[in-house]
CSV table of C-alpha atoms and ligand atoms in Angstrom, one decimal:
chain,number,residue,atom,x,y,z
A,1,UNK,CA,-12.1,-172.0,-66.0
A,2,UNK,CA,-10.3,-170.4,-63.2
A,3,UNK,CA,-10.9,-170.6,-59.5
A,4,UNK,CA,-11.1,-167.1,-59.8
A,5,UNK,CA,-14.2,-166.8,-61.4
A,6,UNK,CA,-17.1,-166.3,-59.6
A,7,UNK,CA,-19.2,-169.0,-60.0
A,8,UNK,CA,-21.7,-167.9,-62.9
A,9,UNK,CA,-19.2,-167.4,-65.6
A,10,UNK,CA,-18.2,-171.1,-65.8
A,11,UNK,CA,-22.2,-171.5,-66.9
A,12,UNK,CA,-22.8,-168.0,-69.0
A,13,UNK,CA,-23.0,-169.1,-72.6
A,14,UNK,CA,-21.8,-165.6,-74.4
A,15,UNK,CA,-23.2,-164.6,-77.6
A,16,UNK,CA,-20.7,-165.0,-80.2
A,17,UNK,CA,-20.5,-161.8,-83.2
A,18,UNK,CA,-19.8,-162.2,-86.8
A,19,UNK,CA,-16.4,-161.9,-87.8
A,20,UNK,CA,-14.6,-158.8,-88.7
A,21,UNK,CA,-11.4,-160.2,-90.5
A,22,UNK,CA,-8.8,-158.3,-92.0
A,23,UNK,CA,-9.0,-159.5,-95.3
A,24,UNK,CA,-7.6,-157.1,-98.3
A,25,UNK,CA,-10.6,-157.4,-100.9
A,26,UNK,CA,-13.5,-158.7,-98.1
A,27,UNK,CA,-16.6,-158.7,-99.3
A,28,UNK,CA,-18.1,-158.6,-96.2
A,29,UNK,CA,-21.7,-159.4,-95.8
A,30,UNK,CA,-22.0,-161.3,-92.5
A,31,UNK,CA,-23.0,-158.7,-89.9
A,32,UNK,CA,-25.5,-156.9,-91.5
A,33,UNK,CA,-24.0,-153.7,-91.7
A,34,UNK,CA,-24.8,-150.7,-93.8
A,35,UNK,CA,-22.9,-150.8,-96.9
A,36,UNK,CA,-23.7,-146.9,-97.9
A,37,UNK,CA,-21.8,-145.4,-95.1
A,38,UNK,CA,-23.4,-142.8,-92.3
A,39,UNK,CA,-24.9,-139.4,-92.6
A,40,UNK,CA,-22.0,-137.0,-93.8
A,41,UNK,CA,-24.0,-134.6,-91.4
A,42,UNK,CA,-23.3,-136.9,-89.0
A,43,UNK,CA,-19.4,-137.1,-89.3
A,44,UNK,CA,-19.2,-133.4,-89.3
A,45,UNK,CA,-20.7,-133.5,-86.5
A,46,UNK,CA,-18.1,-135.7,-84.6
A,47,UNK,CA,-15.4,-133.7,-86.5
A,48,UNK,CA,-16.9,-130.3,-84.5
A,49,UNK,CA,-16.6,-131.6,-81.2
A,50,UNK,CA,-13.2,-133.7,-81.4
A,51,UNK,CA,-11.2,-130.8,-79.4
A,52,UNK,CA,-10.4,-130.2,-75.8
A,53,UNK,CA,-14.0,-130.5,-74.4
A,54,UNK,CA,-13.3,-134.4,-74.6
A,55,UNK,CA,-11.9,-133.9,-70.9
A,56,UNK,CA,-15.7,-133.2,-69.8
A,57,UNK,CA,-17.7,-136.3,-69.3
A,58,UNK,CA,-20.7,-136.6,-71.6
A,59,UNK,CA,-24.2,-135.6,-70.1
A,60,UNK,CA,-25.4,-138.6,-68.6
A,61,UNK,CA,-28.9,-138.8,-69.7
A,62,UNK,CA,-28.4,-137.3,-73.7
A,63,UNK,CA,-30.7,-134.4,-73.3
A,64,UNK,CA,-30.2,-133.4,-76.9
A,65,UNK,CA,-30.4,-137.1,-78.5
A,66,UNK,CA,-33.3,-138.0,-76.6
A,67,UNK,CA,-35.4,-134.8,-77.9
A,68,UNK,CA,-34.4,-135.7,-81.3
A,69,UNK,CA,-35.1,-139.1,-80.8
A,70,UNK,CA,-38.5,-137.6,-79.2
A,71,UNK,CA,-39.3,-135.3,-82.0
A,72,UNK,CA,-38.6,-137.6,-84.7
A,73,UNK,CA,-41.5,-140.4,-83.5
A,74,UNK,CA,-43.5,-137.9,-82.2
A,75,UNK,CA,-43.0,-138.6,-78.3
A,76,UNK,CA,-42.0,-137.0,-75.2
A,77,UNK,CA,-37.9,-137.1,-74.2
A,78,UNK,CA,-39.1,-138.9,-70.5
A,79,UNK,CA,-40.3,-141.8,-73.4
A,80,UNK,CA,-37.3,-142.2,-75.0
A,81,UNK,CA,-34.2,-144.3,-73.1
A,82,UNK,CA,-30.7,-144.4,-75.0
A,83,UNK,CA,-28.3,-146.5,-74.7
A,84,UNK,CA,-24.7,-148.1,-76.1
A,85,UNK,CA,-26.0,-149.6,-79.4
A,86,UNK,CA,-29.3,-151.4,-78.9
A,87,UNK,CA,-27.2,-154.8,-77.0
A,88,UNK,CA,-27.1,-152.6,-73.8
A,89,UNK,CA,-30.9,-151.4,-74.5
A,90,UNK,CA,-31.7,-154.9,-74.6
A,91,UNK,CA,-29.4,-156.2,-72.1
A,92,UNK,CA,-30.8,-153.3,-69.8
A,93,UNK,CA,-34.2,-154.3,-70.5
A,94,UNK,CA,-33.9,-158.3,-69.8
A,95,UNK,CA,-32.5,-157.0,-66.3
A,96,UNK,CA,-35.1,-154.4,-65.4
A,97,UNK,CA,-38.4,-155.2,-67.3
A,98,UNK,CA,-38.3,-158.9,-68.0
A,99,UNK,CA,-37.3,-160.8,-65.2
A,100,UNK,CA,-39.8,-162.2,-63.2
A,101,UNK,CA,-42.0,-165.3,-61.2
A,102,UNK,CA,-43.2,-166.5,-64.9
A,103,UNK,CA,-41.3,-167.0,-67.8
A,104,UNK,CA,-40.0,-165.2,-70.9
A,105,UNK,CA,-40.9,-165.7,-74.2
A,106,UNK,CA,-39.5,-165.4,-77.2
A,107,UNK,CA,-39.0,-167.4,-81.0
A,108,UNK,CA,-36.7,-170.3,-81.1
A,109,UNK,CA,-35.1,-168.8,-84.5
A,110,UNK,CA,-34.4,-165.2,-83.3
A,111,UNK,CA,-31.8,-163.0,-81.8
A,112,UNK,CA,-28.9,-165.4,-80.3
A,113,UNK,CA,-28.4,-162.8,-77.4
A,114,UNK,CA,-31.8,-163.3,-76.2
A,115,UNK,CA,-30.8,-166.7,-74.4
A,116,UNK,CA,-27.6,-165.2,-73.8
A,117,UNK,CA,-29.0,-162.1,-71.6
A,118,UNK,CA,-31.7,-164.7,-69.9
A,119,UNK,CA,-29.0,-166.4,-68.3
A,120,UNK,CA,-26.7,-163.9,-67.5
A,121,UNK,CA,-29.2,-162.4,-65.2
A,122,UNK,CA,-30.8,-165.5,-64.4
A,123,UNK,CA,-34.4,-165.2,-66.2
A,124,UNK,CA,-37.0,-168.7,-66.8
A,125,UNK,CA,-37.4,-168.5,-70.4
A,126,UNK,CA,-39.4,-170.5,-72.9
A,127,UNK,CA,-38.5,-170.7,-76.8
A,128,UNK,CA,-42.1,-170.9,-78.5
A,129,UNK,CA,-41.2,-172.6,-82.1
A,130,UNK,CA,-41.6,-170.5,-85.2
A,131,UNK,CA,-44.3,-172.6,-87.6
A,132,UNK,CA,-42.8,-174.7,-90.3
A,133,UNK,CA,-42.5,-171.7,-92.7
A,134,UNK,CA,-40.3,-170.1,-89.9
A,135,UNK,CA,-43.0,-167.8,-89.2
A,136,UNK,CA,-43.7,-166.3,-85.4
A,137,UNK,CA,-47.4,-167.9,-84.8
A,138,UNK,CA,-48.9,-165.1,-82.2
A,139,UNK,CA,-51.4,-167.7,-81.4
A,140,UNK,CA,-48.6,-169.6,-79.5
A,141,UNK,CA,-48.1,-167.1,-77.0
A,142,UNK,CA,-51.4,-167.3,-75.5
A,143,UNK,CA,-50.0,-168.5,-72.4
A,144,UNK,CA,-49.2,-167.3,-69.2
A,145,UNK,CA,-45.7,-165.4,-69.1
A,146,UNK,CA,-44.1,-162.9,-67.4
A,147,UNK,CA,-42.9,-161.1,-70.8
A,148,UNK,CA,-43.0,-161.3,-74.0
A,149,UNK,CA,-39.9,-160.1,-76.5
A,150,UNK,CA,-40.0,-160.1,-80.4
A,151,UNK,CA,-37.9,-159.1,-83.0
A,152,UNK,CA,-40.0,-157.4,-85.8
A,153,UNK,CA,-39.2,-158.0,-88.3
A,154,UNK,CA,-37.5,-161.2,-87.0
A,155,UNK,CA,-33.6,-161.9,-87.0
A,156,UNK,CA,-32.3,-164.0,-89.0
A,157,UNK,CA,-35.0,-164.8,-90.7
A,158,UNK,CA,-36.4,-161.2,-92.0
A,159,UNK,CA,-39.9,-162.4,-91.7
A,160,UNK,CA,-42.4,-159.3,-90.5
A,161,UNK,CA,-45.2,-159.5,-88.6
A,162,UNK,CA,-48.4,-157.3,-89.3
A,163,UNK,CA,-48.7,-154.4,-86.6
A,164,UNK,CA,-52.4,-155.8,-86.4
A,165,UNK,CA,-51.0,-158.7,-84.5
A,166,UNK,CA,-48.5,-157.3,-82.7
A,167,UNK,CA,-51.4,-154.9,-81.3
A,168,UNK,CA,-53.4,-158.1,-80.5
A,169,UNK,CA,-50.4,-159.6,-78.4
A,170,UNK,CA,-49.8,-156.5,-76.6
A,171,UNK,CA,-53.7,-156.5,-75.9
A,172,UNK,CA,-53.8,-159.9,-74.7
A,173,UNK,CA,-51.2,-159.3,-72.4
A,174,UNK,CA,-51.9,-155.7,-70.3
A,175,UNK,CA,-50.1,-157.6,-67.1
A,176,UNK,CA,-46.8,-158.4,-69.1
A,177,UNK,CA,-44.5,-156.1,-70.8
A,178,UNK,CA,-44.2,-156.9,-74.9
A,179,UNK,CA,-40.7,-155.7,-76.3
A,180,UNK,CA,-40.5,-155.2,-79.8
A,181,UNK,CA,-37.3,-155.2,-80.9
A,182,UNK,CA,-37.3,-153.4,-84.1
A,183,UNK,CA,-33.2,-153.2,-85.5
A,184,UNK,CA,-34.5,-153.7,-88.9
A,185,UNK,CA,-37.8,-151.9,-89.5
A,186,UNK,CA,-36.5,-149.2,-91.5
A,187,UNK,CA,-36.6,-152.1,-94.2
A,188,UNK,CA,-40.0,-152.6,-94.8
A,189,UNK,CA,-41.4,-153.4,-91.7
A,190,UNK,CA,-44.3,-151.7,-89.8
A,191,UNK,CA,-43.3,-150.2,-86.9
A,192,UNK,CA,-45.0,-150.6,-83.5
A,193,UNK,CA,-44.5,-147.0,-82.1
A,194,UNK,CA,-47.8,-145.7,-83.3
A,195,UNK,CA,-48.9,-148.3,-80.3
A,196,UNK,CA,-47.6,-146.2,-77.6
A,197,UNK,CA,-49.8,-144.3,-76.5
A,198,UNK,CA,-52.1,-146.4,-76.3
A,199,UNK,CA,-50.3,-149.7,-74.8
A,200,UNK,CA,-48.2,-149.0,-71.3
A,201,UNK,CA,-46.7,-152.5,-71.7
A,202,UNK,CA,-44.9,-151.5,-75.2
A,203,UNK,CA,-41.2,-151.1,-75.0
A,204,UNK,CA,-39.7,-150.6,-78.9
A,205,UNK,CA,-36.1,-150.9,-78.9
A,206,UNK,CA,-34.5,-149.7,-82.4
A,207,UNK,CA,-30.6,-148.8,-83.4
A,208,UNK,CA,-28.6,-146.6,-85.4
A,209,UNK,CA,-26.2,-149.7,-86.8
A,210,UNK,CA,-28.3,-150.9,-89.6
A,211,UNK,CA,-30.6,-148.3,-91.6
A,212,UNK,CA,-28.5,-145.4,-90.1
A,213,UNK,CA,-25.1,-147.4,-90.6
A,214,UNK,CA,-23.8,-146.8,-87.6
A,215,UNK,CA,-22.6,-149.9,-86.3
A,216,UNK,CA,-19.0,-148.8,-85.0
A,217,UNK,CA,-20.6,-145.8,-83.1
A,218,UNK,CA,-22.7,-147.6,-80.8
A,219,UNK,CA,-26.4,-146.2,-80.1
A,220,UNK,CA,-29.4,-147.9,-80.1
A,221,UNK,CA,-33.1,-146.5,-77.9
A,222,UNK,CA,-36.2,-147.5,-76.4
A,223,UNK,CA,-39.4,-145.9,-76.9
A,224,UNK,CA,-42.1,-146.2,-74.4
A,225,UNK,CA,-44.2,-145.2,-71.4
A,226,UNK,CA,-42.1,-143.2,-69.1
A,227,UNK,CA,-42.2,-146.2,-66.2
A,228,UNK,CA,-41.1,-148.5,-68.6
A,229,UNK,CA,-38.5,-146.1,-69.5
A,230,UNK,CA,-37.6,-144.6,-65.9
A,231,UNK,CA,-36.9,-148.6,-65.0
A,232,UNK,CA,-34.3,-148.4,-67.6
A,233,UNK,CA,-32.7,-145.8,-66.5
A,234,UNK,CA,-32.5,-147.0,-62.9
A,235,UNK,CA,-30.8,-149.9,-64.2
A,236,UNK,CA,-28.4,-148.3,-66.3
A,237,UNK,CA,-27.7,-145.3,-63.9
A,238,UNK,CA,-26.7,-148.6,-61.1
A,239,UNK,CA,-24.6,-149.7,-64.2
A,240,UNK,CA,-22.4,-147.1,-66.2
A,241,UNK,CA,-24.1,-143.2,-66.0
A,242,UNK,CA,-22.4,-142.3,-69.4
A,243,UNK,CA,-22.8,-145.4,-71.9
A,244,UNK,CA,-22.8,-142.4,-74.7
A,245,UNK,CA,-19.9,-141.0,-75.3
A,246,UNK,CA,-19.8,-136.8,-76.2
A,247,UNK,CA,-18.8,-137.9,-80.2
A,248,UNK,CA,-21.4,-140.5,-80.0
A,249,UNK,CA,-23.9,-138.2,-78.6
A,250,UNK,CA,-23.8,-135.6,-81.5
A,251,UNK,CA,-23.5,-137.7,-84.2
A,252,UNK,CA,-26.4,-139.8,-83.3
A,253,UNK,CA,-28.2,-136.4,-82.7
A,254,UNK,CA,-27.3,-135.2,-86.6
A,255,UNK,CA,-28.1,-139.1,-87.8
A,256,UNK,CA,-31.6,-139.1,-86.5
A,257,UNK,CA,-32.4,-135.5,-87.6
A,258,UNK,CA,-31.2,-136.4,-91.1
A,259,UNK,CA,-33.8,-137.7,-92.5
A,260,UNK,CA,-32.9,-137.9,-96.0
A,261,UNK,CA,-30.0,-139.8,-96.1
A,262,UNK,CA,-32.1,-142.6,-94.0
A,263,UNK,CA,-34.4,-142.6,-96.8
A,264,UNK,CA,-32.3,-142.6,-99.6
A,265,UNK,CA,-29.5,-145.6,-98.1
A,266,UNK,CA,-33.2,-147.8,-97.3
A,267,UNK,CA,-34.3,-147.6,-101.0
A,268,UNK,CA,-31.1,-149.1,-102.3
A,269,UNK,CA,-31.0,-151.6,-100.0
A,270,UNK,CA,-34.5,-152.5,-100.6
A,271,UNK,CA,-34.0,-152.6,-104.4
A,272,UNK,CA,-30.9,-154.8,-104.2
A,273,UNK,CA,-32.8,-157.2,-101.9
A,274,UNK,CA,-35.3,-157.8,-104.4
A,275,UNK,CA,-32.6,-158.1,-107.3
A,276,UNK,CA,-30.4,-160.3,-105.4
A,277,UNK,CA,-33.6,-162.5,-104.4
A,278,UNK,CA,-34.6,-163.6,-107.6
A,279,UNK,CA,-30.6,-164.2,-108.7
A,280,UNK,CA,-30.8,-166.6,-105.9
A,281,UNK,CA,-34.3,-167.7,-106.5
A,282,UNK,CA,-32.7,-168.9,-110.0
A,283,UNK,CA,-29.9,-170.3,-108.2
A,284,UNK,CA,-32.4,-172.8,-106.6
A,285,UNK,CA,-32.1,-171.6,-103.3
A,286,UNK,CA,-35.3,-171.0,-101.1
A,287,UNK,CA,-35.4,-167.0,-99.8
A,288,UNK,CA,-37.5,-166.5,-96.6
A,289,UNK,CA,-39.6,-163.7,-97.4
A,290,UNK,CA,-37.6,-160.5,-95.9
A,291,UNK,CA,-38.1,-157.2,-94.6
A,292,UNK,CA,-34.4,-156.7,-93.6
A,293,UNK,CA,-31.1,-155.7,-95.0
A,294,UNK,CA,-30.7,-159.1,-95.5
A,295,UNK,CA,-31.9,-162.8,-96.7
A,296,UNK,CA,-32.0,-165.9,-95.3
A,297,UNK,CA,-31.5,-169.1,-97.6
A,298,UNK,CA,-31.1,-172.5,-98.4
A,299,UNK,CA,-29.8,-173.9,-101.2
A,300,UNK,CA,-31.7,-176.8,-102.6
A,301,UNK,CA,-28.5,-179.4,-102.6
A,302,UNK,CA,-25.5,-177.8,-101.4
A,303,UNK,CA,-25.0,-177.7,-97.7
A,304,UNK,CA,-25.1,-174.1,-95.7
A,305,UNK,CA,-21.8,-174.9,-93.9
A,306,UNK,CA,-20.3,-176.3,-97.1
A,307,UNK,CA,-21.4,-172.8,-99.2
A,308,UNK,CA,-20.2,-170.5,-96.5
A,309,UNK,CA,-17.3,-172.0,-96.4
A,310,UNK,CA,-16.6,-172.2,-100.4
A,311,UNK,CA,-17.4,-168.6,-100.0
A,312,UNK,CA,-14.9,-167.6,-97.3
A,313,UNK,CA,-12.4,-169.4,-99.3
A,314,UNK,CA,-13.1,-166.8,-102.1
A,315,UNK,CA,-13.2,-164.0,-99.8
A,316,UNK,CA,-16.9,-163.8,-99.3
A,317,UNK,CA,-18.0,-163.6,-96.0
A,318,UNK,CA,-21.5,-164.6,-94.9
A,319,UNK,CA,-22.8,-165.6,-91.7
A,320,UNK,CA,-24.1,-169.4,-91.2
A,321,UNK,CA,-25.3,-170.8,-87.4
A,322,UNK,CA,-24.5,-174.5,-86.9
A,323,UNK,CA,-28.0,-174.7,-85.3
A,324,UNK,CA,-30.9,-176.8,-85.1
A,325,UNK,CA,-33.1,-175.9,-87.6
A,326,UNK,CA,-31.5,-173.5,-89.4
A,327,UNK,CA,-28.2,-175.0,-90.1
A,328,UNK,CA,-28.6,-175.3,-93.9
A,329,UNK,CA,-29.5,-171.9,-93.8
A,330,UNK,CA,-27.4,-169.1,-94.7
A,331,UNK,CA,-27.6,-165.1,-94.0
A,332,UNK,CA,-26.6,-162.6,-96.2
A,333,UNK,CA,-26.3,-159.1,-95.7
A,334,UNK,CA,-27.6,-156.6,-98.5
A,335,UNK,CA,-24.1,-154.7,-100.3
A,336,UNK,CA,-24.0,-152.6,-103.1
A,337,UNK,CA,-25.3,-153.7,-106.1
A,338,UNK,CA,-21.9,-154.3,-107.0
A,339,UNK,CA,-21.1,-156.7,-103.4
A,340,UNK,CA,-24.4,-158.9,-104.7
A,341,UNK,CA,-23.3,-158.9,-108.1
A,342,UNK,CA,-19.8,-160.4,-106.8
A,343,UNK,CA,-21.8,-162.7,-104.3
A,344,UNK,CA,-23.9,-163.9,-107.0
A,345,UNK,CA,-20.7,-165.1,-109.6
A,346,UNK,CA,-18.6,-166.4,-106.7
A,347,UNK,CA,-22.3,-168.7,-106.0
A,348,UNK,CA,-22.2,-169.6,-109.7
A,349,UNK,CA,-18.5,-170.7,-109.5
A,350,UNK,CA,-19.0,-172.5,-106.5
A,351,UNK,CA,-22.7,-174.6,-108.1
A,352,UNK,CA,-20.7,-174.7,-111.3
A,353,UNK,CA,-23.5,-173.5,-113.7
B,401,PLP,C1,-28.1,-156.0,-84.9
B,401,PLP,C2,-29.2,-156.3,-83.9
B,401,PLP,C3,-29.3,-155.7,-82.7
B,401,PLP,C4,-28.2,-154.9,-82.0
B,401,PLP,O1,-27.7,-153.9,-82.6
B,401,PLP,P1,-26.7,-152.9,-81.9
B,401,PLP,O2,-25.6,-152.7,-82.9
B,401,PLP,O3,-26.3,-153.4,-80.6
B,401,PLP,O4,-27.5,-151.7,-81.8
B,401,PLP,C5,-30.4,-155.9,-81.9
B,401,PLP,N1,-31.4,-156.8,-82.2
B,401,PLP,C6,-31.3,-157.5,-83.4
B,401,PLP,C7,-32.4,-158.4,-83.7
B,401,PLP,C8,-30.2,-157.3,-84.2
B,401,PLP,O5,-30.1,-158.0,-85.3
């Protein structure tokens, strides 16, 4: 606290990121990163246009990524918004789509940042419970609101929703915008951008951080009617005109066009999710059904603080949120067959059995 501040940072509660020690040996599987690495396409794309041009500022709207971005789903580049990994998208969205006379809703197990952005600019939210099965019951959010935001599927607990419902929430609501915030979809989840054209209160956010494995270059979108979209980019043009970076701009270009190195990292992942399920499974923990690069479990004795930290002591890191009702829970993100192997032992050491 300083008398410096002005006076809403003493009350801002900011979202707090999963570690990233340096720890010889880590294996790291609290962030839900991409264990397979990005599009080599992608890096030789970065490694073409690391030369003097870096004194040129970028081109503020991503002409090029956004008509990839466009091709790719089968849209228009005026539907497609771009920003510094999908936290800005979102952030940009709370400010310009979401704030208004009656509240926001979202789940009360989802995305930590979405309280985080609500106060930050200041928007009446309302956190609708998820059932006892830690599902998102649509039914609850036949209310009035001003918004609506989503994750699908739903962070951290990897649950999906059926793009039936989804399209029955959006329809329900024509006066309120509906994000869908999608960073895990390539996982198994049905996507919502088929919607589009048909629903002008659909924003879909996505990234490149988690089926692309692009965490450390930082670009996530938006997909959706171009007002929705040209909000956005009043927002973000009043913010920071060139959140993408030139190396940024054509690597993400090269990552969404390569299309089979998408495909071939989300099959992996996918298998080792259902391997490292049923290890668990016989473990006695409880899995939440997921749809994500990673799971979400309980153990049927052994506390969720108490596990993650026997794990951390032998160098496995997985993330845990002291929470209400979620605390015993913890989240793991999907490695190589040979990280979950390792995961699994260092469980068995820890259970003894
Ligand atoms: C990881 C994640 C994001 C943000 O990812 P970026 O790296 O900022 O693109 C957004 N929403 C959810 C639910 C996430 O888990």
């Amino acid at each position: 606290m300083s008398r410096y501040w002005s006076p809403i940072v003493s009350r801002l509660r900011p979202y707090v990121a999963g570690e990233q020690p340096r720890i010889p040996g880590l294996v790291k599987l609290n962030t839900n990163e991409n264990p397979y690495g990005p599009s080599p396409k992608a890096l030789g794309a970065i490694r073409k246009v690391a030369d003097d041009r870096l004194r040129l500022y970028p081109d503020p709207a991503a002409t090029q990524l956004r008509e990839a971005i466009a091709a790719r789903f089968g849209l228009t580049a005026e539907e497609v918004f771009v920003g510094n990994g999908s936290d800005e998208v979102l952030a940009h969205a709370f400010q310009a789509l979401l704030n208004h006379d009656l509240p926001l809703l979202y789940p009360d197990v989802s995305y930590s940042f979405y309280p985080t952005y609500s106060l930050l600019y200041g928007i009446g939210a309302i956190e609708i419970p998820v059932d006892d099965k830690f599902r998102i019951r649509l039914s609850d959010y036949d209310r009035p609101c001003g918004a609506i935001i989503i994750p699908n599927p739903n962070a951290p607990t990897g649950i999906g929703l059926p793009l039936a419902g989804i399209e029955a929430l959006l329809a329900a609501h024509p006066d309120a915008v509906v994000v869908i915030d999608e960073a895990y979809v390539d996982f198994g989840g049905e996507s919502a951008v088929p919607l589009i054209s048909r629903y002008p209160n659909l924003l879909v956010i996505q990234t490149l951080s988690k089926s692309r494995s692009f965490a450390g270059l930082r670009v996530g979108f938006a997909l959706g009617h171009r007002d929705l979209i040209e909000a956005l980019v009043r927002v973000k043009d009043s913010f920071n005109s060139y959140p993408l970076d030139r190396l940024a701009q054509v690597a993400a270009t090269a990552a969404i066009k390569d299309e089979a190195w998408l495909e071939t990292s989300r099959r992996k992942i996918i298998a080792s999710r259902e391997s490292l399920v049923r290890e668990l499974e016989s473990l006695d923990f409880e899995v939440l059904p997921s749809q994500a690069n990673f799971v979400f479990a309980r153990h049927e004795s052994r506390s969720g603080a108490s596990l993650q930290l026997a794990l951390r002591e032998r160098r496995v890191l997985v993330r845990h949120f002291a929470k209400p009702r979620i605390s015993e829970f913890l989240r793991i993100s999907i490695g190589t067959d040979e990280e979950c192997a390792l995961l699994v032992s260092t469980i068995r050491e820890i259970l003894a059995v």
